[in-house]
GROMACS .gro file of C-alpha atoms in nm:
model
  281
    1UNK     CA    1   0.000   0.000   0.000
    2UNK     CA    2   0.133   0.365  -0.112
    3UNK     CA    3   0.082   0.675   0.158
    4UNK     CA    4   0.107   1.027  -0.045
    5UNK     CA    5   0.198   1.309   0.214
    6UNK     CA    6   0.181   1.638   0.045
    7UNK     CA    7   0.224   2.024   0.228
    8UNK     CA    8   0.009   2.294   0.030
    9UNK     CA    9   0.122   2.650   0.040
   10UNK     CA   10   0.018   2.968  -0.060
   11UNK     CA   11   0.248   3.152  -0.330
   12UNK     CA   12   0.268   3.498  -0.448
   13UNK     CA   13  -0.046   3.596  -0.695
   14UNK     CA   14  -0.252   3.398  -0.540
   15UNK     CA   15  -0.099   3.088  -0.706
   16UNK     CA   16  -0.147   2.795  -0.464
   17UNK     CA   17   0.135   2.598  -0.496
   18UNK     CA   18   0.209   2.227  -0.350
   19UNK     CA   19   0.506   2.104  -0.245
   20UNK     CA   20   0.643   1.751  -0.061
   21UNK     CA   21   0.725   1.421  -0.031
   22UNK     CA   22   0.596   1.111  -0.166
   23UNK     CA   23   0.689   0.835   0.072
   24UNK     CA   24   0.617   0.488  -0.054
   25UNK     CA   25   0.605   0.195   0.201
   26UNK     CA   26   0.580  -0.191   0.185
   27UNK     CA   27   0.764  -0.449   0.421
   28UNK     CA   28   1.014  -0.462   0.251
   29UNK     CA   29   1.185  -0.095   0.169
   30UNK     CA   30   1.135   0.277   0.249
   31UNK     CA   31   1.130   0.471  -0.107
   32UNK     CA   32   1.208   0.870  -0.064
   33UNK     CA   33   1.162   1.155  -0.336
   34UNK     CA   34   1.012   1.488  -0.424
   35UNK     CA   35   0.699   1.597  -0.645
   36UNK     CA   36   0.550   1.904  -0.725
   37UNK     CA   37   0.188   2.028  -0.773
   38UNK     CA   38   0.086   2.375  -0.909
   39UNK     CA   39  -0.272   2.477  -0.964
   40UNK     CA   40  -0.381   2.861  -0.984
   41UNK     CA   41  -0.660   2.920  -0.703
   42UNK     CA   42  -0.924   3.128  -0.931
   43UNK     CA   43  -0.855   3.022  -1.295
   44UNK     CA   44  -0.723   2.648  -1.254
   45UNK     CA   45  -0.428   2.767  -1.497
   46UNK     CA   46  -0.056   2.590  -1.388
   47UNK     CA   47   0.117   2.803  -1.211
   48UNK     CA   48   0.517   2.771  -1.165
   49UNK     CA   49   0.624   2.501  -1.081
   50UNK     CA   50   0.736   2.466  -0.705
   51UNK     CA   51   0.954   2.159  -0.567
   52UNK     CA   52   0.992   2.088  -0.218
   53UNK     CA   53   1.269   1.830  -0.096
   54UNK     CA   54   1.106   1.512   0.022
   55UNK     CA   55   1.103   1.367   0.353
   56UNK     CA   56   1.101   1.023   0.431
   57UNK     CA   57   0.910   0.927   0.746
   58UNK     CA   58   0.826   0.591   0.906
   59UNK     CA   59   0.507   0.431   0.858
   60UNK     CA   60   0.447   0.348   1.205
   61UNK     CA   61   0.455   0.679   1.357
   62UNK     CA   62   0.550   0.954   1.158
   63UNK     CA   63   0.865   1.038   1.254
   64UNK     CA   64   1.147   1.144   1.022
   65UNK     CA   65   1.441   0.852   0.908
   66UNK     CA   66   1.614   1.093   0.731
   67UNK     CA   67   1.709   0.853   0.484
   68UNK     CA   68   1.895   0.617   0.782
   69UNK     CA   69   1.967   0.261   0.738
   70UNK     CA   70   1.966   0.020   1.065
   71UNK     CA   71   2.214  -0.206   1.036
   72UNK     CA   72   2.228  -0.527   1.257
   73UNK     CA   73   2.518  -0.757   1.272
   74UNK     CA   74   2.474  -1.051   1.010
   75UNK     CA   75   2.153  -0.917   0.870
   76UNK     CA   76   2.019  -0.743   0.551
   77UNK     CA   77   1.919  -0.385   0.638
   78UNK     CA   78   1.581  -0.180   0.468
   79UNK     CA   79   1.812   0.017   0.270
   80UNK     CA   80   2.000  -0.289   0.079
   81UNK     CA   81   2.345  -0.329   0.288
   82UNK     CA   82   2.446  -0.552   0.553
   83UNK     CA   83   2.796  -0.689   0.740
   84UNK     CA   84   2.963  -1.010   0.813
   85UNK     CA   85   2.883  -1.047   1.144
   86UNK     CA   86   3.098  -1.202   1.381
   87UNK     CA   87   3.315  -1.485   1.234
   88UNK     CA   88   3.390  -1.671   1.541
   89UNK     CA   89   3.478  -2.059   1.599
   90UNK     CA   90   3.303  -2.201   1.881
   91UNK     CA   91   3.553  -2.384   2.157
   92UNK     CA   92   3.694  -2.704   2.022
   93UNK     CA   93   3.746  -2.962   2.266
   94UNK     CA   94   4.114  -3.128   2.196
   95UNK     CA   95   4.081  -3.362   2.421
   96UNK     CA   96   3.932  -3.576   2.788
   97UNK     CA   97   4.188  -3.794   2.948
   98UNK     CA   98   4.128  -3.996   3.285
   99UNK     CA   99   4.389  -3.943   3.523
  100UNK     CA  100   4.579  -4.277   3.689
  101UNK     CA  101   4.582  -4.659   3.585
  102UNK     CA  102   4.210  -4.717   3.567
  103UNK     CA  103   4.296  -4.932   3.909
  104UNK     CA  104   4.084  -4.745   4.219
  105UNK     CA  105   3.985  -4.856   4.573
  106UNK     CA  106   3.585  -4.770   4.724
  107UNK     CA  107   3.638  -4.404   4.882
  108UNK     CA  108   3.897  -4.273   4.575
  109UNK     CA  109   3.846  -4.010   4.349
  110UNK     CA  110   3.795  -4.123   3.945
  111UNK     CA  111   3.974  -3.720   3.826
  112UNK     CA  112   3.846  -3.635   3.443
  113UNK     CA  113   4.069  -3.385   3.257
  114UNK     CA  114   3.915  -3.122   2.932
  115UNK     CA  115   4.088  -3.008   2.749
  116UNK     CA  116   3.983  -2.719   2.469
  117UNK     CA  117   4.086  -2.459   2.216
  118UNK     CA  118   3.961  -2.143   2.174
  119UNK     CA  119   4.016  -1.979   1.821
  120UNK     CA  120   3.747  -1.686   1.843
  121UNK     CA  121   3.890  -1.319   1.901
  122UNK     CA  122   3.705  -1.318   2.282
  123UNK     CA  123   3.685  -1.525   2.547
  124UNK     CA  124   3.464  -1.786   2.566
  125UNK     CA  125   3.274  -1.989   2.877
  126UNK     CA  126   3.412  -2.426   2.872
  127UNK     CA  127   3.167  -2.605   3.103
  128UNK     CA  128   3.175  -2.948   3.099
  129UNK     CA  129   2.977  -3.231   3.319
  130UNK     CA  130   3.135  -3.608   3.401
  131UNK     CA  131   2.899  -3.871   3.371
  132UNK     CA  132   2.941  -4.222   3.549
  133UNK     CA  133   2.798  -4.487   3.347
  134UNK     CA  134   2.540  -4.263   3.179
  135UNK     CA  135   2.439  -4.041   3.461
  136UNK     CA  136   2.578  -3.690   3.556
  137UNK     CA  137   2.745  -3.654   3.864
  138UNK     CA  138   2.980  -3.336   3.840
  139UNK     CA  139   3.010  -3.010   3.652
  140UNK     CA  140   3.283  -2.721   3.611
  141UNK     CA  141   3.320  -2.429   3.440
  142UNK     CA  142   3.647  -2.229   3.321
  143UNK     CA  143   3.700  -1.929   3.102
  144UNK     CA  144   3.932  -1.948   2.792
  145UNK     CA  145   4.107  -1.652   2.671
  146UNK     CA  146   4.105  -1.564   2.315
  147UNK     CA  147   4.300  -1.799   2.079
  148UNK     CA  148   4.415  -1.966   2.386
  149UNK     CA  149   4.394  -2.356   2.540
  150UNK     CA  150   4.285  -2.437   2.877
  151UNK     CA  151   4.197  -2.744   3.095
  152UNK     CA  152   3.944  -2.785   3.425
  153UNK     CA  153   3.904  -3.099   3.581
  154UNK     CA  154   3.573  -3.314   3.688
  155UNK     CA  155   3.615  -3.546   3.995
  156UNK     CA  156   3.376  -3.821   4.145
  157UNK     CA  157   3.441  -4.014   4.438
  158UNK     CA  158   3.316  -4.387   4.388
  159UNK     CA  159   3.164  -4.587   4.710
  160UNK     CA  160   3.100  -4.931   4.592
  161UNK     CA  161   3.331  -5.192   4.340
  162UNK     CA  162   3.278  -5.239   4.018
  163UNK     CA  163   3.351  -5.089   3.670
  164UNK     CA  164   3.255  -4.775   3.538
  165UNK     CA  165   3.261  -4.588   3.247
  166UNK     CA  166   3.388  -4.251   3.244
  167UNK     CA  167   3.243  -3.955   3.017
  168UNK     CA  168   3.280  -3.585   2.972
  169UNK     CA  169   3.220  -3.306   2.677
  170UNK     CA  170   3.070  -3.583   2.466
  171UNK     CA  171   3.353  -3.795   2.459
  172UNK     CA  172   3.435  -4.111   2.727
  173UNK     CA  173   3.710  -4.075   2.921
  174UNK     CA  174   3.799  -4.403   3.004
  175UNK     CA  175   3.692  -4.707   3.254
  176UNK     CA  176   3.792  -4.765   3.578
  177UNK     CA  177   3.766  -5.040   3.848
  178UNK     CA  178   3.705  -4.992   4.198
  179UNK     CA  179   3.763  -5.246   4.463
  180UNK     CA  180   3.744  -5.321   4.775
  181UNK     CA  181   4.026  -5.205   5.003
  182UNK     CA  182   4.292  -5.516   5.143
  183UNK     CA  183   4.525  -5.529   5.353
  184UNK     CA  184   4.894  -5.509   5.242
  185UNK     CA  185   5.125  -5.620   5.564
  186UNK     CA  186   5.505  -5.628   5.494
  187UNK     CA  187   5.823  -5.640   5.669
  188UNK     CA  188   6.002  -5.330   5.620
  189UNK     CA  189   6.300  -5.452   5.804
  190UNK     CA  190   6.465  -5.668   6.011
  191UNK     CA  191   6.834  -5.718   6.237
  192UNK     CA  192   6.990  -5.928   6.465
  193UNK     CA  193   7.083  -5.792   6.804
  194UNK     CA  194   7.408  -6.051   6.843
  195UNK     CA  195   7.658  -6.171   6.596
  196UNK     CA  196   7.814  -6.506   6.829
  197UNK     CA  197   7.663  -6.691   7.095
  198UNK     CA  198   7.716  -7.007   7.251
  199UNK     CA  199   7.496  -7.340   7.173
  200UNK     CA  200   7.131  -7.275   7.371
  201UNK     CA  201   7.162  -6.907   7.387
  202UNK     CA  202   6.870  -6.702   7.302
  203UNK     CA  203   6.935  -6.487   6.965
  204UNK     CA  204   6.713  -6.141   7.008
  205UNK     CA  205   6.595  -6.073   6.623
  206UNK     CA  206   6.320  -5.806   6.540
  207UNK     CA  207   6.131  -5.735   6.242
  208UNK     CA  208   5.956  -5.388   6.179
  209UNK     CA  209   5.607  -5.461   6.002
  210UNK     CA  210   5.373  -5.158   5.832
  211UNK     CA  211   5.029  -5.234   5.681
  212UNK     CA  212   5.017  -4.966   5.366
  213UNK     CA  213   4.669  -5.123   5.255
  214UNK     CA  214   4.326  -4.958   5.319
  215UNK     CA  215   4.181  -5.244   5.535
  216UNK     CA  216   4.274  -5.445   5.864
  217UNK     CA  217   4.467  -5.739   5.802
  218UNK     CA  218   4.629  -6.015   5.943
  219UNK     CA  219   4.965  -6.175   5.876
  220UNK     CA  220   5.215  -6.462   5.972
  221UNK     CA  221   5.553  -6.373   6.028
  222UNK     CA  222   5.803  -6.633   6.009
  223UNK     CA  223   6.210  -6.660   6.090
  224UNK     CA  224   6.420  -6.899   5.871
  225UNK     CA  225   6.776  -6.985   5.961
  226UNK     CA  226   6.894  -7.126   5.644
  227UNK     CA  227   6.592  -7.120   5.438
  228UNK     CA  228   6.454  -7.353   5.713
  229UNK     CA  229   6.131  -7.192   5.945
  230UNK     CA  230   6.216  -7.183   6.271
  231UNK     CA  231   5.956  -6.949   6.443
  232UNK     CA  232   5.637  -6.745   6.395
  233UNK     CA  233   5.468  -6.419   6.532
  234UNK     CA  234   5.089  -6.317   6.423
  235UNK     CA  235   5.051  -6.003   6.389
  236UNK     CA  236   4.775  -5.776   6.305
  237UNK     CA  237   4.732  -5.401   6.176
  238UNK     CA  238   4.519  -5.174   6.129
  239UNK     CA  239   4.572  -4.914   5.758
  240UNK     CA  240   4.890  -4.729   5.824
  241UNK     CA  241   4.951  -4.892   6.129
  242UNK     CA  242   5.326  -5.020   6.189
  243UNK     CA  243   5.470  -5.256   6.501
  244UNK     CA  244   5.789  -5.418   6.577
  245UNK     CA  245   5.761  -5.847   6.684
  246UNK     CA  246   6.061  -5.983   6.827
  247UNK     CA  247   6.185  -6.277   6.821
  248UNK     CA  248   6.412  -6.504   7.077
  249UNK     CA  249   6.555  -6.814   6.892
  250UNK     CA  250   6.805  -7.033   7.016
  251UNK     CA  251   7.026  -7.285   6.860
  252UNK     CA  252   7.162  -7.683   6.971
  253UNK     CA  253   7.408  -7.671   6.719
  254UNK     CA  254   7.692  -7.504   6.673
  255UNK     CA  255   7.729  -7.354   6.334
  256UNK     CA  256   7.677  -7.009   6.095
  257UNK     CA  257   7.294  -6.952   6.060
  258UNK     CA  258   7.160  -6.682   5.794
  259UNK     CA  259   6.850  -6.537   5.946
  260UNK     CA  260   6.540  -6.434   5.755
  261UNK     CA  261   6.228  -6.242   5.840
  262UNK     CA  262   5.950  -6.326   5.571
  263UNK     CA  263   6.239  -6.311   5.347
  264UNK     CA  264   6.385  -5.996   5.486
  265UNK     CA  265   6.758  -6.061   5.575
  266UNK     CA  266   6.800  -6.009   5.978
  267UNK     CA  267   7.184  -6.088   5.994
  268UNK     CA  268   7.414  -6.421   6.031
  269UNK     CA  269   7.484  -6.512   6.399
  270UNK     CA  270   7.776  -6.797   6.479
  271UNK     CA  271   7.692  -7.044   6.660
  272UNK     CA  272   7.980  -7.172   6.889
  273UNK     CA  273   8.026  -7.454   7.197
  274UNK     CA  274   8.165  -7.374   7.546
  275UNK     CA  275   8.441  -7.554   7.397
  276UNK     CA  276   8.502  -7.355   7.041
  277UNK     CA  277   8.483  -7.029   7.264
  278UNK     CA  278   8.705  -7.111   7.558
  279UNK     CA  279   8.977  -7.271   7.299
  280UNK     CA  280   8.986  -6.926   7.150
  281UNK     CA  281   9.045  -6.727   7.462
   0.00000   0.00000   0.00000
């Protein structure tokens, strides 16, 4: 639909003459120009010819556009230009690693690493949520500076054994498996407290033990002289719990006797008779 707007004004010898704009509007574009109408009052006879600059104004409400174009980022504007926009690359993840060996006891932490790019010209927002087997469990957040890498990191603390898949940004991770936390009881060393004694004298020998497992345990220690078991001590620890056990071992026969604790060498002791040691003195 075309809207004329025209401003009439009286000239000199009574010539009325018209002057304005014809603004032409659709949807589409805003069309500005001039026209000019002359008429003589009495007679009807053309009078000169009078042109007014046209104005442009909106169809809405009236008001003048001047013959402005809007321009918005990306878009076609009324008055046939537009832009670019912004020519930005969203974040690239480069890549979700799961920290460790896969190998986790019930009460540790599975850790998630993402890893992305950002090639835009501003920064840009990574959030990223771990999944466990399908179902979220944890979600972080991290700004990247423009055309720069960054990491954050997703953790989850798993309760119960099993296996279970890991999963962040769209992309798994990795598996784990959780057990159940053991006991791990070891000798961390051992000595003898004498290097001779006579036949049927006690030998003092200790062992230091340390449980470095997540569970209460139980254990067997055992002394060998010469690969052969000789004595035992039970011990039991709690986690991180360490004890010395002594033991008091005494020999009929005279002789050189390699000691062992659970394989841990204590020491040699010699062995001699009344005999052997008052012969030497």
């Amino acid at each position: 639909m075309a809207v004329v707007v025209a401003c009439l004004v009286v000239g000199a010898a009574g010539v009325l003459a018209g002057g304005g704009a014809v603004a032409l509007f659709s949807d589409e574009e805003t069309v500005s120009g001039s026209f000019s109408v002359a008429t003589d009052y009495d007679s009807g006879t053309p009078a000169t010819n009078v042109t007014t600059p046209g104005n442009a104004s909106t169809h809405e409400n009236g008001t003048s556009a001047k013959n402005e174009s809007t321009t918005a980022p990306g878009n076609g504007t009324r008055n046939g230009t537009h832009d670019r926009g912004t020519n930005d690359t969203a974040l690239e993840v480069a890549a979700v690693s799961l920290s460790g060996d896969g190998e986790l006891t019930t009460g540790e932490a599975a850790t998630v690493t993402v890893r992305a790019v950002n090639r835009a010209n501003e920064s840009r927002e990574l959030a990223a949520t771990l999944s466990v087997d399908g179902t979220a469990t944890a979600t972080n957040t991290t700004t990247v500076s423009p055309n720069e890498t960054a990491s954050l990191t997703l953790s989850r603390t798993l309760e119960s054994p099993g296996n279970y898949t890991l999963a962040a940004a769209g992309r798994v991770a990795g598996t784990v498996t959780v057990s159940a936390p053991v006991a791990d009881i070891d000798v961390t060393d051992a000595s003898v407290a004498q290097g001779e004694v006579q036949v049927n004298e006690t030998v003092p020998v200790s062992a230091t033990v340390a449980n470095d497992g997540g569970a209460n345990g139980s254990v067997d220690l055992v002394l060998r002289a010469n690969g052969t078991a000789i004595d035992s001590r039970a011990v039991r620890l709690g986690p991180g719990e360490r004890d010395t056990v002594e033991f008091d071992p005494a020999f009929e026969a005279a002789g050189s006797y390699d000691l062992t604790v659970d394989g841990v060498d204590a020491g040699t002791v010699l062995v001699e008779n009344d005999t052997d040691l008052n012969d030497s003195s």
